[in-house]
mmCIF file of C-alpha atoms and ligand atoms in Angstrom:
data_model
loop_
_atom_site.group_PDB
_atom_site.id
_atom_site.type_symbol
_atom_site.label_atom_id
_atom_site.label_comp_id
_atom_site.label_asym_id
_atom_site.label_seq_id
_atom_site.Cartn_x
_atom_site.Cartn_y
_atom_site.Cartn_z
ATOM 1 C CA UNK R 1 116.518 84.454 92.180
ATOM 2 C CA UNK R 2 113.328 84.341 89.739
ATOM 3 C CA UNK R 3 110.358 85.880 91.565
ATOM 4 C CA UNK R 4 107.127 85.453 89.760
ATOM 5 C CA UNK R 5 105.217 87.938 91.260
ATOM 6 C CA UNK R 6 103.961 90.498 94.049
ATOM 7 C CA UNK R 7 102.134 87.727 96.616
ATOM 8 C CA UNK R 8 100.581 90.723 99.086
ATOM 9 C CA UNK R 9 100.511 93.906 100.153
ATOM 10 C CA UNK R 10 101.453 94.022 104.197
ATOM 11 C CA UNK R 11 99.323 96.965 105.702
ATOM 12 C CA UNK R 12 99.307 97.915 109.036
ATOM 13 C CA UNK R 13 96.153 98.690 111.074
ATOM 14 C CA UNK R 14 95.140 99.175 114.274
ATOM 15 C CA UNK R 15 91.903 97.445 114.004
ATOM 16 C CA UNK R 16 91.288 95.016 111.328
ATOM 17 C CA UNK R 17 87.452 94.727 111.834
ATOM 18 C CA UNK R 18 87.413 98.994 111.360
ATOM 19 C CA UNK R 19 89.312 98.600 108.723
ATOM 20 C CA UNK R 20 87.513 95.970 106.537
ATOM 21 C CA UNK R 21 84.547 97.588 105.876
ATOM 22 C CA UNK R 22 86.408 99.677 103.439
ATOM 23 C CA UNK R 23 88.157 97.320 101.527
ATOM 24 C CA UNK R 24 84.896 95.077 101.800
ATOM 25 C CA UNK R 25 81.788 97.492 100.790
ATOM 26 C CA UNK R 26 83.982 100.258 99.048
ATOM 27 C CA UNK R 27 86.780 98.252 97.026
ATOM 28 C CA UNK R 28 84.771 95.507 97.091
ATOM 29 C CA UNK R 29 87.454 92.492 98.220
ATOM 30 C CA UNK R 30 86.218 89.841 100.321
ATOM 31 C CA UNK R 31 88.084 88.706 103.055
ATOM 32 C CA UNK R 32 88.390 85.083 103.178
ATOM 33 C CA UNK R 33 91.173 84.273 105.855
ATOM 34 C CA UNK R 34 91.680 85.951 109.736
ATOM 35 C CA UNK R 35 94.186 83.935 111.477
ATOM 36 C CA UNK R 36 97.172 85.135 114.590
ATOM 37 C CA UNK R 37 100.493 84.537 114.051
ATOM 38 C CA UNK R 38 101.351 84.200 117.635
ATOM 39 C CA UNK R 39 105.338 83.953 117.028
ATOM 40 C CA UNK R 40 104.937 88.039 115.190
ATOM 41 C CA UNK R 41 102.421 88.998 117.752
ATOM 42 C CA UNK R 42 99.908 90.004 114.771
ATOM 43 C CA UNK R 43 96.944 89.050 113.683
ATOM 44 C CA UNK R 44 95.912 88.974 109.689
ATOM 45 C CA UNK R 45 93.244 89.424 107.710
ATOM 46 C CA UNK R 46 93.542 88.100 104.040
ATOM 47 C CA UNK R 47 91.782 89.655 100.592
ATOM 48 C CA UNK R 48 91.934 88.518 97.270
ATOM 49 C CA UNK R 49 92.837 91.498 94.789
ATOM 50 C CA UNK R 50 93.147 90.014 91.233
ATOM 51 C CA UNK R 51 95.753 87.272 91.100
ATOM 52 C CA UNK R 52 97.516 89.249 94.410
ATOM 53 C CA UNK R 53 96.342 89.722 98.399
ATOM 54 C CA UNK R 54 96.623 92.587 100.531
ATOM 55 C CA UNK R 55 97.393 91.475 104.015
ATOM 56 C CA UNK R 56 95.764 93.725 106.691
ATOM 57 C CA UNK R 57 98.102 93.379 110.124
ATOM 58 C CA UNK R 58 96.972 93.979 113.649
ATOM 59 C CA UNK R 59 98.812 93.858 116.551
ATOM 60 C CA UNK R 60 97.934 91.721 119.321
ATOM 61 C CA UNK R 61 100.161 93.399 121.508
ATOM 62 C CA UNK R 62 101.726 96.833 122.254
ATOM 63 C CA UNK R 63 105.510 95.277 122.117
ATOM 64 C CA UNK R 64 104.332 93.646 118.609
ATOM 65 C CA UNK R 65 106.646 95.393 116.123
ATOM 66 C CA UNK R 66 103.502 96.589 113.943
ATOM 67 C CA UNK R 67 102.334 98.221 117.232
ATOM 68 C CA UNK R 68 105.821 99.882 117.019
ATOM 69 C CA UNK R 69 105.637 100.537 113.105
ATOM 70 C CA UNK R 70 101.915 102.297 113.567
ATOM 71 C CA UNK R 71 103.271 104.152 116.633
ATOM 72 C CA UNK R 72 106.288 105.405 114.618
ATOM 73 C CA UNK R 73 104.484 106.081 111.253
ATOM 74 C CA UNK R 74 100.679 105.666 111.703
ATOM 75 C CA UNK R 75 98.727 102.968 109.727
ATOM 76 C CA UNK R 76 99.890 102.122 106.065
ATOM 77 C CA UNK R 77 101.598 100.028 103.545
ATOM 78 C CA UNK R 78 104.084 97.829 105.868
ATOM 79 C CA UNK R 79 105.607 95.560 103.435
ATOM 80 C CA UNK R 80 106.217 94.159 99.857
ATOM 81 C CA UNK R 81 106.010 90.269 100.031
ATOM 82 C CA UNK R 82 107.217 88.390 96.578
ATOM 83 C CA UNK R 83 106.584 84.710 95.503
ATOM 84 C CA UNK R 84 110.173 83.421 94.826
ATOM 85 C CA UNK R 85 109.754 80.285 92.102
ATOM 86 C CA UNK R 86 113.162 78.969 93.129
ATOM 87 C CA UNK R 87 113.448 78.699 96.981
ATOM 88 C CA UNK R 88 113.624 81.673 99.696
ATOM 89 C CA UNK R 89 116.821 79.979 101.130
ATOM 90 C CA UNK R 90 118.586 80.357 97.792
ATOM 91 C CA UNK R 91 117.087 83.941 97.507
ATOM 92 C CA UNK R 92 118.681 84.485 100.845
ATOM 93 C CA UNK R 93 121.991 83.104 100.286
ATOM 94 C CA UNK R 94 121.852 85.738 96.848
ATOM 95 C CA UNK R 95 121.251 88.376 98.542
ATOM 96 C CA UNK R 96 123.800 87.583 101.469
ATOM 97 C CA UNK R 97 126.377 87.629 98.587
ATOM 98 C CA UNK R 98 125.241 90.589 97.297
ATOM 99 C CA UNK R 99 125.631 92.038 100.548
ATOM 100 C CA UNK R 100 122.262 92.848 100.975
ATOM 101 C CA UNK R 101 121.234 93.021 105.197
ATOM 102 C CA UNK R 102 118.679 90.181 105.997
ATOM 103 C CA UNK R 103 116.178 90.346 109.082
ATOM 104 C CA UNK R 104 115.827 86.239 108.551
ATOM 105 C CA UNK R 105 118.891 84.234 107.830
ATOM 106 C CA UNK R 106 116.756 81.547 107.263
ATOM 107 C CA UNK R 107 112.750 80.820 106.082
ATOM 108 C CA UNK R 108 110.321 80.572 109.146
ATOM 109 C CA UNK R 109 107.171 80.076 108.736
ATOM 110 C CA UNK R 110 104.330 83.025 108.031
ATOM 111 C CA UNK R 111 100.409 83.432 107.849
ATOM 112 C CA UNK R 112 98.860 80.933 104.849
ATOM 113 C CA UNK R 113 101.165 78.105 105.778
ATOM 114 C CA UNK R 114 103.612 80.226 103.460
ATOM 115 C CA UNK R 115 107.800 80.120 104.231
ATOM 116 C CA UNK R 116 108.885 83.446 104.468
ATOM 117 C CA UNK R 117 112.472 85.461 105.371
ATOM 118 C CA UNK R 118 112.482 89.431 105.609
ATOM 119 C CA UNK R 119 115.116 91.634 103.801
ATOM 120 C CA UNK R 120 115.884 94.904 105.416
ATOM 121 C CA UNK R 121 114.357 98.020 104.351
ATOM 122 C CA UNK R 122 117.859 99.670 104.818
ATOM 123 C CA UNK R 123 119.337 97.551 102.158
ATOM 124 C CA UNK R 124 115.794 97.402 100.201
ATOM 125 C CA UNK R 125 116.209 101.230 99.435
ATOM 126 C CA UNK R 126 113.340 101.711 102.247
ATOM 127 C CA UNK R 127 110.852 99.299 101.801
ATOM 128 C CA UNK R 128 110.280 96.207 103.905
ATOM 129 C CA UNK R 129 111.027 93.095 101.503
ATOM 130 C CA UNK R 130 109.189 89.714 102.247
ATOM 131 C CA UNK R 131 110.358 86.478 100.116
ATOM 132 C CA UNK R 132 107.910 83.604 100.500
ATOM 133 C CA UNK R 133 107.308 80.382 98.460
ATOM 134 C CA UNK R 134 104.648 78.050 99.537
HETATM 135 ZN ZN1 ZN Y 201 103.420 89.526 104.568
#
């Protein structure tokens, strides 16, 4: 697969308005996006970092698996989300070969009108892998 680069940063909050006052008036990133993703039961909030985004995810509900993931390990860095230049469903199919466990067998569809398939973080040596092309 030929990624190009890191898309976002996926960070888990429990509120996204208490959290963007910190990377608004301290880091100084605007937000420019808010939108639910009704289908993951989260709610984003979108900042421009550079040629990158860090993705700020609220749940909208306690059986939303960030609920879960903040429950389990508090707020934090959820998940590592590359651009893939040459398809996700290729990228998949690699990684199926390479035996690598996927969470998405096949591209759905994520926040920014982006495709996007999850790798699992037991076969990602811990961290939760997004692919997504646009
Ligand atoms: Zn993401």
């Amino acid at each position: 697969m030929k990624i190009s680069k890191i898309e976002h940063l996926g960070i888990a909050v429990t509120s996204i308005e208490e959290a963007l006052p910190y990377y608004e008036n301290v880091l100084g990133f605007k937000c420019y996006n808010i939108e639910t993703v009704e289908e993951q039961k989260v709610r984003t909030a979108f900042l421009k970092v550079g040629d990158t985004k860090i993705e700020l995810l609220e749940p909208t509900c306690p059986d939303s698996t960030i609920a879960k993931f903040i429950e389990n390990r508090g707020q934090g860095i959820h998940h590592i989300a590359y651009k893939v230049e040459d398809g996700v469903n290729n990228a998949l199919s690699e990684c199926d070969s390479k035996g690598i466990r996927l969470i998405d067998k096949a591209t759905r569809g994520g926040a920014e009108g982006l495709q996007i398939a999850f790798l699992h973080p037991k076969a990602t040596q811990g961290v939760l892998t997004e692919l997504c092309e646009e």
